[in-house]
C-alpha positions as YAML, in Angstrom:
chain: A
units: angstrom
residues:
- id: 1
  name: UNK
  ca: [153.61, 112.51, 272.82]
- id: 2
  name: UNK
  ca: [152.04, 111.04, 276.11]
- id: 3
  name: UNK
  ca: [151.49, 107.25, 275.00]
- id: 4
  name: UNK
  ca: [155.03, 106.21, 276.55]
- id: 5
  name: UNK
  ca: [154.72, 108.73, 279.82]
- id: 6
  name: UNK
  ca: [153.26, 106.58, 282.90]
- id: 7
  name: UNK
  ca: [150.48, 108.23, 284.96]
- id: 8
  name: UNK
  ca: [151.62, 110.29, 287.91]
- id: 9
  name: UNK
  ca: [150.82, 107.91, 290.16]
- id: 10
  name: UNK
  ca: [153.34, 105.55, 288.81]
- id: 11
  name: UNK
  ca: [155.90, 107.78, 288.81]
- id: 12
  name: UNK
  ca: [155.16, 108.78, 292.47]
- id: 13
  name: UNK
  ca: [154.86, 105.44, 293.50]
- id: 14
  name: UNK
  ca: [158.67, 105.09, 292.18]
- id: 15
  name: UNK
  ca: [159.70, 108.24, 293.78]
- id: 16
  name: UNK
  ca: [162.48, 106.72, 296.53]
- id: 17
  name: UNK
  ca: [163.62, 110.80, 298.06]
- id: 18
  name: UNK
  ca: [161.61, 113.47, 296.47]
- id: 19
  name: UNK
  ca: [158.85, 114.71, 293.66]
- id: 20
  name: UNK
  ca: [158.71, 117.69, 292.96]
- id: 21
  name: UNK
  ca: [156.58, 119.70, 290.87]
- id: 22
  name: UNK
  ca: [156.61, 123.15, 289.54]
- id: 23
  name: UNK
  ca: [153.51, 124.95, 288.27]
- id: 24
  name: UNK
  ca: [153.41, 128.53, 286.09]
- id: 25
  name: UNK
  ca: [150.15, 128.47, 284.46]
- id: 26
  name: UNK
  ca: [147.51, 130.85, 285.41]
- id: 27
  name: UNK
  ca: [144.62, 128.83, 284.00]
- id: 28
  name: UNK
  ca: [144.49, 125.14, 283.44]
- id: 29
  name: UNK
  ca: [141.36, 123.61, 281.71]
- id: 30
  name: UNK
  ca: [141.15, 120.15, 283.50]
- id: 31
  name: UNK
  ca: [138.15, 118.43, 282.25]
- id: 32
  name: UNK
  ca: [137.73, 116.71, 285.36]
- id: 33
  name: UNK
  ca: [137.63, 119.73, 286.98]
- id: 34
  name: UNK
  ca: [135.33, 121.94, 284.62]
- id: 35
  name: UNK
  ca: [131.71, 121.28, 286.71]
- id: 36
  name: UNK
  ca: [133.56, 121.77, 290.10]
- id: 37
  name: UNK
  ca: [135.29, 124.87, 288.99]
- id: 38
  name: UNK
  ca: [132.23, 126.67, 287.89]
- id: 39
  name: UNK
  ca: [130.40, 125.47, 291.32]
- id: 40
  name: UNK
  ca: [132.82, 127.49, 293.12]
- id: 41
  name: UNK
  ca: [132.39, 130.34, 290.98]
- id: 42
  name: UNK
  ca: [128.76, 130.31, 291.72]
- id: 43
  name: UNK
  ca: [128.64, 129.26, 295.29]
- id: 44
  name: UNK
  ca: [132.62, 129.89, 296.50]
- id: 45
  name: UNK
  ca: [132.49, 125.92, 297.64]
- id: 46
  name: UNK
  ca: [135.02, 123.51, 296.71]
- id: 47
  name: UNK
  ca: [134.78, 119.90, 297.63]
- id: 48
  name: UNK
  ca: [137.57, 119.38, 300.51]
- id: 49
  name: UNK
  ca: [137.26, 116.25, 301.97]
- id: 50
  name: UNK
  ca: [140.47, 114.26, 301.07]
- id: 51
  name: UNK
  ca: [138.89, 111.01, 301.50]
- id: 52
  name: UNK
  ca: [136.02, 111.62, 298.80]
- id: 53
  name: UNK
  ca: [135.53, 110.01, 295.78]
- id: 54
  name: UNK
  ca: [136.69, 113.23, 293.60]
- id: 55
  name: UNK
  ca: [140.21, 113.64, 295.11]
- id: 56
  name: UNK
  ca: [140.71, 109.72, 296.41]
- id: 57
  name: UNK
  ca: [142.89, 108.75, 293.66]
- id: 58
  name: UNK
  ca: [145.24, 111.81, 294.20]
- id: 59
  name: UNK
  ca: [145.95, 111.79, 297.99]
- id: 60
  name: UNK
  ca: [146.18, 107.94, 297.87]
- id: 61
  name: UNK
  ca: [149.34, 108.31, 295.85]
- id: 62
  name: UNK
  ca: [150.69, 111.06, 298.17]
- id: 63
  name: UNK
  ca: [149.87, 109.26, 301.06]
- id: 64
  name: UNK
  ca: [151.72, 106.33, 299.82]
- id: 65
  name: UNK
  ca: [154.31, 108.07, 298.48]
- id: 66
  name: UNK
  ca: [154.90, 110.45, 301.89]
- id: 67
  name: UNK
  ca: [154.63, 106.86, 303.84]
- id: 68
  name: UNK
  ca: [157.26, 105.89, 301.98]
- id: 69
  name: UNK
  ca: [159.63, 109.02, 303.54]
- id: 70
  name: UNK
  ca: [159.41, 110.36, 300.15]
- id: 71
  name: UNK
  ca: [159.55, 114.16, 300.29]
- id: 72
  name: UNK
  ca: [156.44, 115.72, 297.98]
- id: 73
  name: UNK
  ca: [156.49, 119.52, 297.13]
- id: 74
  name: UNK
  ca: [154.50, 121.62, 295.21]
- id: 75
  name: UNK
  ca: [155.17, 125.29, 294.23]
- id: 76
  name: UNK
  ca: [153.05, 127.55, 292.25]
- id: 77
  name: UNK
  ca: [154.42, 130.57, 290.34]
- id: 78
  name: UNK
  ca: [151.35, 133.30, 289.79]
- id: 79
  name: UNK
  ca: [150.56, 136.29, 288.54]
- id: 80
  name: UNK
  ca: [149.04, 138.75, 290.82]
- id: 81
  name: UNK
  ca: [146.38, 139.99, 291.08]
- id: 82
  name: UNK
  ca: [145.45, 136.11, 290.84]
- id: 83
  name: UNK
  ca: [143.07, 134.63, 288.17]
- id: 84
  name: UNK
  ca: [139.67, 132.61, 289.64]
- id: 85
  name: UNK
  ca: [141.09, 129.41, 288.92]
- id: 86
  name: UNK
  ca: [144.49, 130.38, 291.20]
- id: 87
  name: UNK
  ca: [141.92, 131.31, 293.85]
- id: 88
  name: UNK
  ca: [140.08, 127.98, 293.35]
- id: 89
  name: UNK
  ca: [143.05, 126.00, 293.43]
- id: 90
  name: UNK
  ca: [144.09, 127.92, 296.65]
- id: 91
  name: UNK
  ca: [140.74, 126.84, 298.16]
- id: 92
  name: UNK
  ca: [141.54, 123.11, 297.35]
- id: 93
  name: UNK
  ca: [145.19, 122.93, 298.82]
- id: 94
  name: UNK
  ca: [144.14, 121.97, 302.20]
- id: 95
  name: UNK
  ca: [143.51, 118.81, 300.42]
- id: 96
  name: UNK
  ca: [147.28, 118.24, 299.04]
- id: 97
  name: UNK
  ca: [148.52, 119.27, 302.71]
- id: 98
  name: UNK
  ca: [146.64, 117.24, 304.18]
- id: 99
  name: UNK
  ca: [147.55, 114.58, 301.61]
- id: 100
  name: UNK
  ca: [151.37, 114.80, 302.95]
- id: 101
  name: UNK
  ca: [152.83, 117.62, 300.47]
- id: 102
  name: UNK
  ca: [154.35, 120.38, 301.23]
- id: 103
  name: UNK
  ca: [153.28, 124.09, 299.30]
- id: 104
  name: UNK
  ca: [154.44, 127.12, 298.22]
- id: 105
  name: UNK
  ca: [153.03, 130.31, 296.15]
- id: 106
  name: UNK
  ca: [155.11, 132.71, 294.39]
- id: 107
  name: UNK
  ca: [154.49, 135.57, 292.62]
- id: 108
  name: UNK
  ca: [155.76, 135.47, 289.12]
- id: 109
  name: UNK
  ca: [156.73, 139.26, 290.01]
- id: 110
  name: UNK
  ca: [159.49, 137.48, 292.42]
- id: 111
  name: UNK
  ca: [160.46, 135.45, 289.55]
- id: 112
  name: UNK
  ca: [161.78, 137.10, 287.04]
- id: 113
  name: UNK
  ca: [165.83, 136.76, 288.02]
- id: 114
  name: UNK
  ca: [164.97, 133.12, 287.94]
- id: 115
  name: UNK
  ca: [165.84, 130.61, 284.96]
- id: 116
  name: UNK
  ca: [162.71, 128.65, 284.73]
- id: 117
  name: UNK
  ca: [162.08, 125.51, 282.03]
- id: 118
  name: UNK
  ca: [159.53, 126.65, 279.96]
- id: 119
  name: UNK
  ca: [157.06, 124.10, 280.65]
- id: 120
  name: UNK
  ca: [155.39, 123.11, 283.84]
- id: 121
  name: UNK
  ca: [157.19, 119.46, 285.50]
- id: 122
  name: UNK
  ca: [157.68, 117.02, 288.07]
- id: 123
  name: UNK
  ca: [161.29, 116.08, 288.92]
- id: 124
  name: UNK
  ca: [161.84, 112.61, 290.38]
- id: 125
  name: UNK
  ca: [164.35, 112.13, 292.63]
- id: 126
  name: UNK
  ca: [166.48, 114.41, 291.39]
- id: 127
  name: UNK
  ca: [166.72, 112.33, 287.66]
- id: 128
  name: UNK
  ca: [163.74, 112.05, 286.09]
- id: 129
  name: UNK
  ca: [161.71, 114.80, 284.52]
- id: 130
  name: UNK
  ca: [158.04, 114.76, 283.64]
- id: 131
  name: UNK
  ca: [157.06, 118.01, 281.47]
- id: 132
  name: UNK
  ca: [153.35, 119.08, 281.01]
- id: 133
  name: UNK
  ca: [152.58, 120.75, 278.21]
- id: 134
  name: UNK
  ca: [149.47, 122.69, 277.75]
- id: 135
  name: UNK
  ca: [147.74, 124.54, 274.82]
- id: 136
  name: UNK
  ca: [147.25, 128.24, 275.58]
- id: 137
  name: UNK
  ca: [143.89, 128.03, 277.17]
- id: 138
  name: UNK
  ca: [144.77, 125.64, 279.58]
- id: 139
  name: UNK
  ca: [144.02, 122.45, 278.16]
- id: 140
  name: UNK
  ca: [146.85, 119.48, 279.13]
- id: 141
  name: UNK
  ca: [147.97, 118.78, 275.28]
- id: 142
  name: UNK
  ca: [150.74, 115.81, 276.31]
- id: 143
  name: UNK
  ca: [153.74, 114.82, 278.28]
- id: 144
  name: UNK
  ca: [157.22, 113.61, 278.02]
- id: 145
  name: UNK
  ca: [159.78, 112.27, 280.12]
- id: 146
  name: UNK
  ca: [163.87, 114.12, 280.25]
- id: 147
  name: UNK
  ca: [166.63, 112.17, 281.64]
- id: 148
  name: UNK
  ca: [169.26, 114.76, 280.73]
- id: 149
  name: UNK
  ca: [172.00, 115.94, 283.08]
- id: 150
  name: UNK
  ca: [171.22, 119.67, 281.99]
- id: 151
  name: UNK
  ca: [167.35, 119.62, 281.51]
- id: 152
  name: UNK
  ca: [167.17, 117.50, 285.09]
- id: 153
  name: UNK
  ca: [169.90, 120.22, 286.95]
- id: 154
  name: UNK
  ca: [167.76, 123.37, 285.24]
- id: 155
  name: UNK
  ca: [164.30, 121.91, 286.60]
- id: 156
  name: UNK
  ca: [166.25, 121.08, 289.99]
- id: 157
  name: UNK
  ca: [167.44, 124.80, 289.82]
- id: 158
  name: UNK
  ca: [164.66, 126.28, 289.21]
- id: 159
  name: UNK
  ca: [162.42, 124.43, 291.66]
- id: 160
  name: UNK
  ca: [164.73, 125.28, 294.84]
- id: 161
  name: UNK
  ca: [164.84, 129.27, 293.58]
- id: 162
  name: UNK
  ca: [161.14, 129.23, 293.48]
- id: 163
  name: UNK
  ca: [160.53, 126.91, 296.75]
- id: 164
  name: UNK
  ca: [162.89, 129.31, 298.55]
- id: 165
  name: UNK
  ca: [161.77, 132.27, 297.72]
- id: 166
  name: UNK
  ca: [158.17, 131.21, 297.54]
- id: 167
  name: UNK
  ca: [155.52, 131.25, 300.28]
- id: 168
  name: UNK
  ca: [153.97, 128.77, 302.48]
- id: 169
  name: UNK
  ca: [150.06, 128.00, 301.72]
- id: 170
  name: UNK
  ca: [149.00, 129.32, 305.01]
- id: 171
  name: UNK
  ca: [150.92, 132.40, 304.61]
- id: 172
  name: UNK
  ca: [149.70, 133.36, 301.29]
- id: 173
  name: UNK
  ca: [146.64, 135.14, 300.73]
- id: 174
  name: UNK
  ca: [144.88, 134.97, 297.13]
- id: 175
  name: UNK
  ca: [142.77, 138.83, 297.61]
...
């Protein structure tokens, strides 16, 4: 399913206006992630510096991308109260702001008029949609990529509902 999807980074380096990105998981099992994660269960600390070697590849494509004039937002549907790893990836968005995106937090209770894809994306420019799919514990099982008219115009939809309605990082509290 993901042999034929490009990295992230690719795509955002082709990104010429916007990327989007729309998350509605509560729990994601990211490998990479899995040592870090349970650090900041024990200790509440997070590695934060943009620069370092575990989020370098990830702001250098923002950067570049938000260099570029490209527009890069990120909202995050959740249920409340929030799970750990919501609260742990609350404690690392400083990082992606101070990467160049821009993002929001809304609770899934504020959701539920809205027609949401039923898989987590990135939209591209308004074209070109990246779906994540994930098995139910939270581990990333593949990707594909959806050029069509309706699929692109119900991710575009449902992005701006959530983004509007949603709440700026430093405005939302996790407790």
């Amino acid at each position: 399913m993901s042999s034929t999807v490009p990295p992230i980074t690719e795509l955002l380096d082709g990104a010429q206006q916007s990327a989007v990105h729309l998350e509605m998981r509560d729990v994601y099992a990211v490998p990479k992630e899995s040592s870090q994660f349970q650090r900041w269960l024990e200790t509440g600390e997070r590695p934060n510096d943009p620069d370092s070697d575990y989020w370098r590849e990830w702001t250098s494509a923002v950067r570049r991308t938000v260099t570029r004039g490209v527009i890069v937002r990120r909202a995050r549907i959740v249920s409340e109260p929030v799970t750990d790893y919501i609260r742990y990836e609350h404690a690392g968005t400083p990082v992606n702001l101070a990467a160049g995106e821009q993002v929001r937090w809304l609770p899934r209770r504020r959701a539920s008029d809205i027609a949401l894809p039923g898989n987590d994306f990135w939209l591209f420019d308004g074209q070109l949609v990246r779906f994540g799919f994930f098995s139910g514990d939270g581990a990333l099982v593949g990707h594909t990529l959806d050029e069509d008219p309706a699929t692109v115009k119900l991710c575009a939809s449902a992005f701006e509902a959530v983004w509007e309605r949603a709440v700026p990082h430093e405005q939302y509290e996790t407790h």
